[in-house]
PDB file of C-alpha atoms in Angstrom:
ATOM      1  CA  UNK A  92      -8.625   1.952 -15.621  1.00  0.00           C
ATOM      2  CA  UNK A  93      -6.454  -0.688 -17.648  1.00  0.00           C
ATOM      3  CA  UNK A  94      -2.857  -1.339 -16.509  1.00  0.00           C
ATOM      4  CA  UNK A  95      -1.770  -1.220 -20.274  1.00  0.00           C
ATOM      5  CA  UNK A  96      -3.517   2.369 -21.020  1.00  0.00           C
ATOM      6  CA  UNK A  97      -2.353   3.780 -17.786  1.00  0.00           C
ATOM      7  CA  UNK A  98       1.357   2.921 -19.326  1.00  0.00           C
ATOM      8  CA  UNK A  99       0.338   4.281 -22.669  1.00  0.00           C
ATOM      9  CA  UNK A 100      -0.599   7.090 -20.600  1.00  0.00           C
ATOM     10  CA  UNK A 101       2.299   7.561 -18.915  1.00  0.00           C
ATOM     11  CA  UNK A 102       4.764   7.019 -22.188  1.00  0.00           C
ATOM     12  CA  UNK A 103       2.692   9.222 -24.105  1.00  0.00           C
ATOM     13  CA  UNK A 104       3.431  12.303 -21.292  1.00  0.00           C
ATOM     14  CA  UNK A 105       7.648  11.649 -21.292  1.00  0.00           C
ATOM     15  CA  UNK A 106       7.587  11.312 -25.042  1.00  0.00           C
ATOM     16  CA  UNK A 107       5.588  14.507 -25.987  1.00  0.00           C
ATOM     17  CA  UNK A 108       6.752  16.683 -23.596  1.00  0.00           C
ATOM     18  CA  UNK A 109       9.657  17.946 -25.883  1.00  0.00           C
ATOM     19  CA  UNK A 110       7.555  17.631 -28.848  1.00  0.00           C
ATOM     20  CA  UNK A 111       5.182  19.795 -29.653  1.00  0.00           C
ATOM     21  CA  UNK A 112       1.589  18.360 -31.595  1.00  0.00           C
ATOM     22  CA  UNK A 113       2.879  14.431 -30.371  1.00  0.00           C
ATOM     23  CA  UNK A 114       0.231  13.510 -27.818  1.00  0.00           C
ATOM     24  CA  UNK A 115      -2.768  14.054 -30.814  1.00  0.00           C
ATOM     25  CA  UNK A 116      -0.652  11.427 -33.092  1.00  0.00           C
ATOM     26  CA  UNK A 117       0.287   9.516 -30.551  1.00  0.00           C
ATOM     27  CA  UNK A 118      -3.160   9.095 -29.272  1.00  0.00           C
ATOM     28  CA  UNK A 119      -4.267   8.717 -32.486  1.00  0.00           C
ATOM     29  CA  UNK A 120      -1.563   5.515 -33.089  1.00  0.00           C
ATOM     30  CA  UNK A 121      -2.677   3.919 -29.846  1.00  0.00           C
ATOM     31  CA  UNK A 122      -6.825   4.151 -30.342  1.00  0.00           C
ATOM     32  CA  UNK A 123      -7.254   6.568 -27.524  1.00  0.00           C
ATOM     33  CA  UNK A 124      -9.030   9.367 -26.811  1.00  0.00           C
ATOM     34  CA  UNK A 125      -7.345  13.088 -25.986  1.00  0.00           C
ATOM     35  CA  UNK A 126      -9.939  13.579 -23.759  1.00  0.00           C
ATOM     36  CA  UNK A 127      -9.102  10.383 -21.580  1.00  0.00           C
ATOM     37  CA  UNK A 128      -5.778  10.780 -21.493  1.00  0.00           C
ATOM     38  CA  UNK A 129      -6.121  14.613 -19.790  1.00  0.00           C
ATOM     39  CA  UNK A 130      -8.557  13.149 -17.361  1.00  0.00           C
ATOM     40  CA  UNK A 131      -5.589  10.913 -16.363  1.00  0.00           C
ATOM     41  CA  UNK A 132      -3.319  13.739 -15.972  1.00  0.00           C
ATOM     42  CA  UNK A 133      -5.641  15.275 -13.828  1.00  0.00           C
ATOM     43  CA  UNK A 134      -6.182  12.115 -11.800  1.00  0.00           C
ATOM     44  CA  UNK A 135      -5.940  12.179  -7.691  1.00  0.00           C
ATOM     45  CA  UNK A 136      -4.465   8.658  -6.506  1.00  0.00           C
ATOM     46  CA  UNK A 137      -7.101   6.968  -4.651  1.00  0.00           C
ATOM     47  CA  UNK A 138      -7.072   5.603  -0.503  1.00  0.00           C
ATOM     48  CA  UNK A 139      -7.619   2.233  -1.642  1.00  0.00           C
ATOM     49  CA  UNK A 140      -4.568   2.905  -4.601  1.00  0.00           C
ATOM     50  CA  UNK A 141      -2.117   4.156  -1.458  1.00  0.00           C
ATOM     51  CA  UNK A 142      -2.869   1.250   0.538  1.00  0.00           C
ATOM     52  CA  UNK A 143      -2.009  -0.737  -1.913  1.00  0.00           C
ATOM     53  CA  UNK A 144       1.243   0.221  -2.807  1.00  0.00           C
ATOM     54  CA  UNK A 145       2.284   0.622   0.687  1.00  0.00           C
ATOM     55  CA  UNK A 146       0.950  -3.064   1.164  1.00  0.00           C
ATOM     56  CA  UNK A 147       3.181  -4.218  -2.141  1.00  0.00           C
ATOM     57  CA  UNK A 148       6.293  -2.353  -0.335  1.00  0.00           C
ATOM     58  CA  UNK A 149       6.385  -3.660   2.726  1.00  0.00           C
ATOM     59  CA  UNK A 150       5.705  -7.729   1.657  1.00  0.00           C
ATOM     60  CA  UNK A 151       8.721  -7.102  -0.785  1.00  0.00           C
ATOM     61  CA  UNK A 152      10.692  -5.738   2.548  1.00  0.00           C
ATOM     62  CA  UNK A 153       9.169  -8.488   4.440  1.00  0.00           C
ATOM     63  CA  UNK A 154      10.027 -11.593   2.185  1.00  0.00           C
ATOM     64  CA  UNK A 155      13.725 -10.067   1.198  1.00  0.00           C
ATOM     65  CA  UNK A 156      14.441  -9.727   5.007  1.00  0.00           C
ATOM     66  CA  UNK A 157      13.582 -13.199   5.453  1.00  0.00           C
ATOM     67  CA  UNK A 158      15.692 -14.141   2.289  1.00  0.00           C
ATOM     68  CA  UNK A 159      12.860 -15.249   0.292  1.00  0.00           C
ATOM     69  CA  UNK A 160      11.969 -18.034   2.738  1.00  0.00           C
ATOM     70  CA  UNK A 161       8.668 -16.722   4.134  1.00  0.00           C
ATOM     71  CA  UNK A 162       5.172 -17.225   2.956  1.00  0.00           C
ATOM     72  CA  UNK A 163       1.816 -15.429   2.885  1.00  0.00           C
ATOM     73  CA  UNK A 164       1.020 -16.517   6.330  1.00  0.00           C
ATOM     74  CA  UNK A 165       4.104 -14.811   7.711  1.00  0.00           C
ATOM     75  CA  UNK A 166       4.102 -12.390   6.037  1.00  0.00           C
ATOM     76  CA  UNK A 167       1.042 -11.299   7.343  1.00  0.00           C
ATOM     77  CA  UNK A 168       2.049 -11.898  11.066  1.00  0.00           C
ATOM     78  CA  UNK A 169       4.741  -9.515  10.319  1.00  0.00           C
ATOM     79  CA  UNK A 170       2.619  -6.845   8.740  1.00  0.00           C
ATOM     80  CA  UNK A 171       0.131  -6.634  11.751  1.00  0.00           C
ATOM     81  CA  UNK A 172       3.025  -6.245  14.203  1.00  0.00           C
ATOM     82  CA  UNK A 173       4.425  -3.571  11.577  1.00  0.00           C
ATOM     83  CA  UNK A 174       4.353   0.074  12.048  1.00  0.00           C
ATOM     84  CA  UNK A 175       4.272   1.300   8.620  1.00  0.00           C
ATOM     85  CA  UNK A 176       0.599  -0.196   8.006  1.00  0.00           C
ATOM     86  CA  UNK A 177      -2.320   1.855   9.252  1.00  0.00           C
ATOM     87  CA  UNK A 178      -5.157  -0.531   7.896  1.00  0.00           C
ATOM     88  CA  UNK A 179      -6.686  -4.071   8.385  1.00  0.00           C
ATOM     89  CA  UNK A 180      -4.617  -6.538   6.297  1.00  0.00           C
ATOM     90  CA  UNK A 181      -6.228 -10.309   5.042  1.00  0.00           C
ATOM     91  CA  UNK A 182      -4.370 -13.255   4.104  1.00  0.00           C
ATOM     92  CA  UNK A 183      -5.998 -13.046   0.802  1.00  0.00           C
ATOM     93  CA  UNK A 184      -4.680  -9.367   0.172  1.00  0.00           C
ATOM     94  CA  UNK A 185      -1.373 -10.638   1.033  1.00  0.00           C
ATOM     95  CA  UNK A 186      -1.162 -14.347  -1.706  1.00  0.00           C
ATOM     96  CA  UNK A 187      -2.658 -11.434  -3.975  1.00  0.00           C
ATOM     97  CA  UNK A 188       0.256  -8.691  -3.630  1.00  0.00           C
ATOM     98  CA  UNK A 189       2.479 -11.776  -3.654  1.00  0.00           C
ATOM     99  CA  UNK A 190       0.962 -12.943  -6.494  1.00  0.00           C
ATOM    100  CA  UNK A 191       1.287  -9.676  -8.648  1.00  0.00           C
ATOM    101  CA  UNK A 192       4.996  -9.045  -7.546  1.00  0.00           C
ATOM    102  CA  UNK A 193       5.894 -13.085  -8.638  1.00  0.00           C
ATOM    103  CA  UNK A 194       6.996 -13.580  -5.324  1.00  0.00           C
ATOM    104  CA  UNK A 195       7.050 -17.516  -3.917  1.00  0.00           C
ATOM    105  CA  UNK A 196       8.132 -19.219  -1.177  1.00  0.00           C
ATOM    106  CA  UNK A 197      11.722 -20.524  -2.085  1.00  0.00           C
ATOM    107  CA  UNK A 198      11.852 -22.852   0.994  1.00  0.00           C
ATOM    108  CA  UNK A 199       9.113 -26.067   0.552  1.00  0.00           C
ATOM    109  CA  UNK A 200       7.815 -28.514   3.185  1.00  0.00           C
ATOM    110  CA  UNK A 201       9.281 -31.695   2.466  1.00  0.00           C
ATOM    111  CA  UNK A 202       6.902 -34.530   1.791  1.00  0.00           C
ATOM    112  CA  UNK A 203       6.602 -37.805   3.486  1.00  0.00           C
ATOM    113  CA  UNK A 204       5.771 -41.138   1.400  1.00  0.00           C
ATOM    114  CA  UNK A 205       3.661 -42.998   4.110  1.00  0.00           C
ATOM    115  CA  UNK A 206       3.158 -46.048   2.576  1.00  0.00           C
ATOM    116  CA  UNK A 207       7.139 -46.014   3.030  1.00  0.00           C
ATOM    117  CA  UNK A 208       7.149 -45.582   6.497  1.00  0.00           C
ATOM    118  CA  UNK A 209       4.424 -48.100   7.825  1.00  0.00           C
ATOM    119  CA  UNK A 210       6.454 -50.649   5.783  1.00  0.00           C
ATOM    120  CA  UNK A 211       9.779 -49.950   7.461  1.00  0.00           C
ATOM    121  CA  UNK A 212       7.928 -50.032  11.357  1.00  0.00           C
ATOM    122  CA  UNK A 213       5.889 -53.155  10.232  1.00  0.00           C
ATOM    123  CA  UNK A 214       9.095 -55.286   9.219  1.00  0.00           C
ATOM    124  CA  UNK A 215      10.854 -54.096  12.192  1.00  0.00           C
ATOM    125  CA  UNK A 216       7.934 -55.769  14.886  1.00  0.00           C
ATOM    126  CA  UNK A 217       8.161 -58.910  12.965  1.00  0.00           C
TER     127      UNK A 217
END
């Protein structure tokens, strides 16, 4: 199911559930069927579903408790020391969470120019 109808979804239940005969012209206004949208009332969350959200929770806990200087790497250290999470966890899973919450690294490795460097060691032999 698409992330935008499962909001539609979700604004069309708050909004109609004062008004009486909404969700039909609602539904109508946004292209959807009735039928689909009751299915999705009906819906169970799935394993996979849980496991995600528990996985987005505790990277968010993660990189704020490190003060936004952590990476996916880390992160993932921490997770399989952590408690909370029952399931296998891969790096990829991880840069993906982090990539859906906007979450980055603030702290960067600096670079070295080595060109630079050699120069500086080479005048000081001669």
């Amino acid at each position: 199911m698409k992330k935008q109808h499962r909001l539609i979804y979700q604004a069309i239940k708050e909004i109609s559930q004062y008004h009486f005969g909404a969700v039909s012209l609602l539904l109508r206004n946004a292209g959807l069927s009735r039928q689909a949208y009751y299915k999705f009332l009906k819906r169970k969350e799935t394993d996979w579903e849980r496991q995600d959200q528990q996985l987005n929770n505790r990277v968010q806990y993660w990189f704020d408790f490190h003060h936004q200087g952590i990476g996916a790497g880390n992160i993932l250290v921490n997770l399989e020391k952590d408690k909370l999470i029952d399931f296998p966890v891969t790096t990829k899973m991880v840069r993906r969470v982090m990539r859906k919450l906007r979450i980055r690294c603030q702290i960067r490795p600096k670079k070295h120019n080595r060109n630079k460097q050699t120069n500086n060691i080479s005048k000081t032999i001669y």
